Short mmCIF file of C-alpha atoms in Angstrom, two decimals:
data_model
loop_
_atom_site.label_atom_id
_atom_site.label_comp_id
_atom_site.label_asym_id
_atom_site.label_seq_id
_atom_site.Cartn_x
_atom_site.Cartn_y
_atom_site.Cartn_z
CA MET L 719 49.76 -23.75 29.95
CA ALA L 720 48.84 -20.24 28.78
CA VAL L 721 48.70 -21.31 24.93
CA GLU L 722 46.40 -24.04 25.89
CA ARG L 723 43.98 -21.83 27.60
CA GLY L 724 44.39 -19.52 24.89
CA LEU L 725 43.53 -21.90 22.30
CA ALA L 726 40.44 -23.04 24.85
CA GLU L 727 39.36 -19.31 24.88
CA LEU L 728 39.35 -18.72 21.18
CA ALA L 729 37.20 -22.04 20.65
CA ARG L 730 34.92 -21.01 23.62
CA LYS L 731 34.05 -17.53 21.53
CA GLY L 732 33.63 -19.28 18.39
CA LEU L 733 36.69 -17.13 16.70
CA LEU L 734 39.05 -20.47 16.26
CA TRP L 735 36.91 -22.30 13.92
CA ALA L 736 35.41 -19.11 12.41
CA TYR L 737 38.80 -17.83 11.75
CA ILE L 738 40.34 -20.92 10.46
CA GLY L 739 37.48 -21.31 7.97
CA ASP L 740 38.26 -17.85 6.73
CA SER L 741 41.74 -18.44 6.03
CA LEU L 742 41.04 -21.71 4.13
CA ARG L 743 38.50 -20.18 2.04
CA ARG L 744 40.77 -17.59 0.83
CA VAL L 745 43.26 -19.76 0.17
CA ALA L 746 40.91 -22.32 -1.44
CA LEU L 747 39.98 -19.37 -3.54
CA GLY L 748 43.55 -18.06 -4.44
CA TYR L 749 44.96 -21.25 -4.94
CA GLY L 750 42.20 -22.77 -7.11
CA ILE L 751 42.12 -19.87 -9.32
CA ALA L 752 45.90 -20.12 -9.56
CA ALA L 753 45.63 -24.02 -10.65
CA VAL L 754 42.81 -23.45 -12.98
CA ALA L 755 44.68 -20.88 -14.90
CA GLY L 756 48.28 -22.05 -14.21
CA ILE L 757 48.18 -25.64 -15.43
CA PRO L 758 46.50 -24.78 -18.93
CA VAL L 759 49.02 -21.71 -19.80
CA GLY L 760 51.84 -24.16 -18.47
CA LEU L 761 50.98 -26.51 -20.77
CA THR L 762 50.61 -24.51 -23.54
CA LEU L 763 54.02 -22.87 -22.98
CA GLY L 764 55.62 -26.22 -22.35
CA TRP L 765 54.27 -27.60 -25.75
CA TYR L 766 54.64 -24.61 -27.67
CA PRO L 767 58.52 -23.79 -26.92
CA ALA L 768 58.50 -20.91 -29.23
CA ALA L 769 55.44 -19.02 -27.37
CA ASN L 770 57.72 -19.87 -24.10
CA GLN L 771 60.42 -17.88 -25.55
CA VAL L 772 58.18 -14.93 -25.66
CA VAL L 773 56.56 -14.83 -22.54
CA ASN L 774 59.39 -16.58 -20.16
CA PRO L 775 61.37 -13.43 -20.16
CA VAL L 776 58.21 -11.47 -18.59
CA MET L 777 57.42 -14.56 -16.27
CA GLN L 778 61.09 -14.55 -14.95
CA MET L 779 60.82 -10.70 -14.40
CA LEU L 780 57.65 -10.88 -12.54
CA ARG L 781 58.06 -14.29 -10.63
CA PRO L 782 60.86 -12.85 -8.15
CA ILE L 783 58.58 -10.07 -7.06
CA SER L 784 57.36 -10.93 -3.56
CA PRO L 785 53.63 -11.16 -3.21
CA ILE L 786 54.17 -8.88 -0.40
CA ALA L 787 55.39 -6.33 -2.32
CA TRP L 788 52.14 -6.43 -4.20
CA ILE L 789 50.10 -5.49 -1.42
CA PRO L 790 49.64 -1.78 -1.87
CA VAL L 791 48.88 -2.04 -5.66
CA ALA L 792 46.15 -5.10 -4.60
CA ILE L 793 44.88 -2.66 -2.07
CA LEU L 794 44.43 -0.01 -4.82
CA LEU L 795 42.83 -2.50 -7.04
CA PHE L 796 40.75 -4.56 -4.59
CA GLY L 797 40.35 -2.08 -1.44
CA VAL L 798 40.93 -3.59 2.17
CA GLY L 799 39.07 -6.87 2.25
CA ASP L 800 39.22 -10.45 0.82
CA GLY L 801 39.87 -9.55 -2.92
CA THR L 802 43.04 -8.28 -1.85
CA ALA L 803 44.01 -11.49 0.01
CA VAL L 804 42.78 -13.64 -2.41
CA PHE L 805 44.89 -11.92 -5.15
CA LEU L 806 47.91 -12.00 -3.27
CA ILE L 807 47.42 -15.51 -2.84
CA PHE L 808 46.70 -16.23 -6.57
CA LEU L 809 49.90 -14.48 -7.02
CA ALA L 810 52.05 -16.46 -4.73
CA ALA L 811 50.76 -19.84 -6.09
CA PHE L 812 50.58 -19.03 -10.09
CA PHE L 813 53.83 -18.68 -11.10
CA PRO L 814 55.17 -21.93 -9.11
CA ILE L 815 52.50 -23.82 -11.05
CA VAL L 816 53.17 -22.61 -14.34
CA VAL L 817 57.03 -23.15 -14.13
CA ALA L 818 56.15 -26.85 -12.96
CA CYS L 819 53.90 -27.65 -15.89
CA VAL L 820 56.50 -25.83 -18.01
CA SER L 821 59.20 -27.98 -16.79
CA GLY L 822 56.99 -31.12 -16.73
CA VAL L 823 55.85 -30.99 -20.33
CA SER L 824 59.52 -30.15 -21.54
CA ASN L 825 60.99 -33.29 -19.79
CA VAL L 826 58.42 -35.60 -21.27
CA PRO L 827 60.80 -38.10 -23.53
CA SER L 828 60.05 -37.29 -27.43
CA ILE L 829 59.67 -41.08 -27.70
CA TYR L 830 56.27 -40.91 -26.08
CA ARG L 831 55.36 -37.97 -28.45
CA ARG L 832 56.33 -40.04 -31.41
CA ALA L 833 54.57 -43.10 -30.09
CA GLY L 834 51.38 -40.86 -29.75
CA ARG L 835 51.68 -39.54 -33.28
CA ASN L 836 52.25 -43.07 -34.76
CA PHE L 837 48.74 -44.09 -33.27
CA GLY L 838 47.16 -41.16 -35.28
CA LEU L 839 46.62 -38.92 -32.17
CA THR L 840 45.97 -35.19 -33.24
CA ALA L 841 48.04 -32.72 -31.13
CA PRO L 842 45.10 -31.76 -28.64
CA GLN L 843 44.68 -35.61 -28.08
CA LEU L 844 48.63 -36.17 -27.51
CA LEU L 845 48.76 -33.12 -24.88
CA ALA L 846 45.87 -34.55 -23.29
CA ARG L 847 46.27 -38.51 -23.28
CA VAL L 848 50.24 -38.63 -23.31
CA VAL L 849 51.94 -35.44 -22.52
CA PHE L 850 49.81 -34.64 -19.43
CA PRO L 851 50.13 -37.95 -17.74
CA ALA L 852 53.71 -38.14 -18.40
CA ALA L 853 54.01 -34.62 -17.00
CA LEU L 854 51.61 -35.10 -13.96
CA PRO L 855 53.97 -36.20 -11.34
CA GLN L 856 56.18 -33.35 -11.74
CA ILE L 857 52.87 -30.95 -11.99
CA ILE L 858 51.81 -32.24 -8.27
CA VAL L 859 55.22 -31.56 -6.79
CA GLY L 860 54.71 -27.93 -8.19
CA LEU L 861 51.26 -27.85 -6.95
CA ARG L 862 52.35 -28.91 -3.41
CA LEU L 863 55.12 -26.30 -3.34
CA ALA L 864 52.59 -23.59 -4.63
CA LEU L 865 50.42 -24.35 -1.91
CA GLY L 866 52.85 -23.98 0.74
CA ILE L 867 53.93 -20.62 -0.56
CA ALA L 868 50.25 -19.90 -0.85
CA TRP L 869 49.65 -20.45 3.01
CA LEU L 870 52.64 -18.80 3.57
CA VAL L 871 51.63 -15.40 1.89
CA MET L 872 47.75 -15.95 3.51
CA VAL L 873 49.44 -15.15 6.84
CA ALA L 874 50.95 -11.59 5.63
CA ALA L 875 47.86 -10.89 3.61
CA GLU L 876 45.59 -11.36 6.57
CA MET L 877 47.87 -9.14 8.84
CA ILE L 878 47.20 -6.04 6.62
CA ALA L 879 44.32 -6.60 4.38
CA VAL L 880 41.56 -8.13 6.50
CA ASP L 881 39.84 -8.45 9.80
CA SER L 882 39.46 -11.97 10.07
CA GLY L 883 41.39 -15.31 9.76
CA LEU L 884 44.50 -16.90 11.57
CA GLY L 885 46.91 -13.91 10.28
CA TYR L 886 44.79 -11.24 11.54
CA LEU L 887 44.77 -13.03 14.75
CA VAL L 888 48.22 -13.00 15.30
CA ILE L 889 48.55 -9.19 14.90
CA ASP L 890 45.45 -8.56 16.56
CA ALA L 891 46.18 -10.55 19.56
CA ARG L 892 49.92 -8.67 19.40
CA ASN L 893 48.22 -5.00 19.23
CA SER L 894 45.35 -5.81 21.64
CA GLY L 895 46.72 -6.21 25.32
CA LYS L 896 49.98 -8.01 23.84
CA ARG L 897 48.25 -11.40 24.35
CA TYR L 898 51.37 -13.49 23.24
CA ASP L 899 49.62 -16.60 24.03
CA LEU L 900 47.07 -16.13 21.63
CA VAL L 901 49.97 -15.20 19.25
CA VAL L 902 51.33 -18.59 19.86
CA ALA L 903 48.36 -20.24 19.50
CA ALA L 904 47.65 -18.81 16.52
CA MET L 905 51.06 -19.74 15.36
CA LEU L 906 50.80 -23.47 16.22
CA THR L 907 47.37 -23.49 14.48
CA ILE L 908 48.80 -22.48 11.02
CA GLY L 909 51.73 -24.30 11.43
CA VAL L 910 49.41 -27.62 12.16
CA ILE L 911 46.92 -26.65 9.27
CA GLY L 912 50.10 -26.18 6.78
CA LEU L 913 51.11 -29.86 7.78
CA ALA L 914 48.03 -31.19 7.31
CA LEU L 915 47.78 -29.96 3.89
CA ASP L 916 50.94 -30.60 2.61
CA LEU L 917 50.43 -34.33 4.13
CA CYS L 918 47.28 -34.36 1.52
CA PHE L 919 49.18 -33.86 -1.40
CA ARG L 920 51.91 -36.20 -0.35
CA ARG L 921 49.41 -38.81 -0.24
CA LEU L 922 48.58 -38.03 -4.05
CA ARG L 923 51.83 -39.02 -4.90
CA HIS L 924 51.18 -42.52 -3.81
CA ILE L 925 48.37 -42.88 -6.36
CA ARG L 926 49.10 -45.64 -8.81
CA SER L 927 48.37 -43.26 -11.77
CA VAL L 928 51.05 -41.22 -11.06
CA ARG L 929 53.21 -43.04 -8.40
CA TRP L 930 55.25 -44.54 -11.65
CA GLY L 931 56.68 -40.93 -12.31
CA ILE L 932 57.73 -40.22 -8.80
CA ARG L 933 61.39 -40.17 -8.47
CA ASP L 934 61.74 -38.30 -5.11
CA GLU L 935 59.79 -39.80 -1.97
CA SER L 936 60.39 -36.72 0.33
#
């Protein structure tokens, strides 16, 4: 089969693993920064409704803008290279994470908060020990969705902004001799890795400490 031969050719030349590594590295950086920044922001906005009312209009204005539309701005800011790809992946993941955190905190039953206050917990302790664990299942769902979006945007970013990675392989194989066998091989690799990443997150939902809050087993 042509696709199998294409995969074998890429593996033999050492390109397949190098491109997979480059793509995973960019997603790890962009997604990791989005999670580190987005979770505290989302928890804070969910905890302080007044702050959320101020910030939410800006969030809702920026959130519908496709990360792909930011490509010219990203290239202007970071040039052609990893910085642009990481920035676009960050944008793709940041807003879903924040929205999931805000929603998770807002949906925590008020009785949990009252119980925490009755035990003498301060506001930071209440947020860390009661509200965050209660919101964690919904936060994990948001992280899972954000990772899927980040992986999609990674492909588009690599087609334009960098010269390595699985997205670059798709466009390079198309332009260099119309190697559609390599195009399909890259697409299959992207799909398999995306499935593996999603399965990893689905396993998190079965951890005992968070499973109690899961209502949807999809």
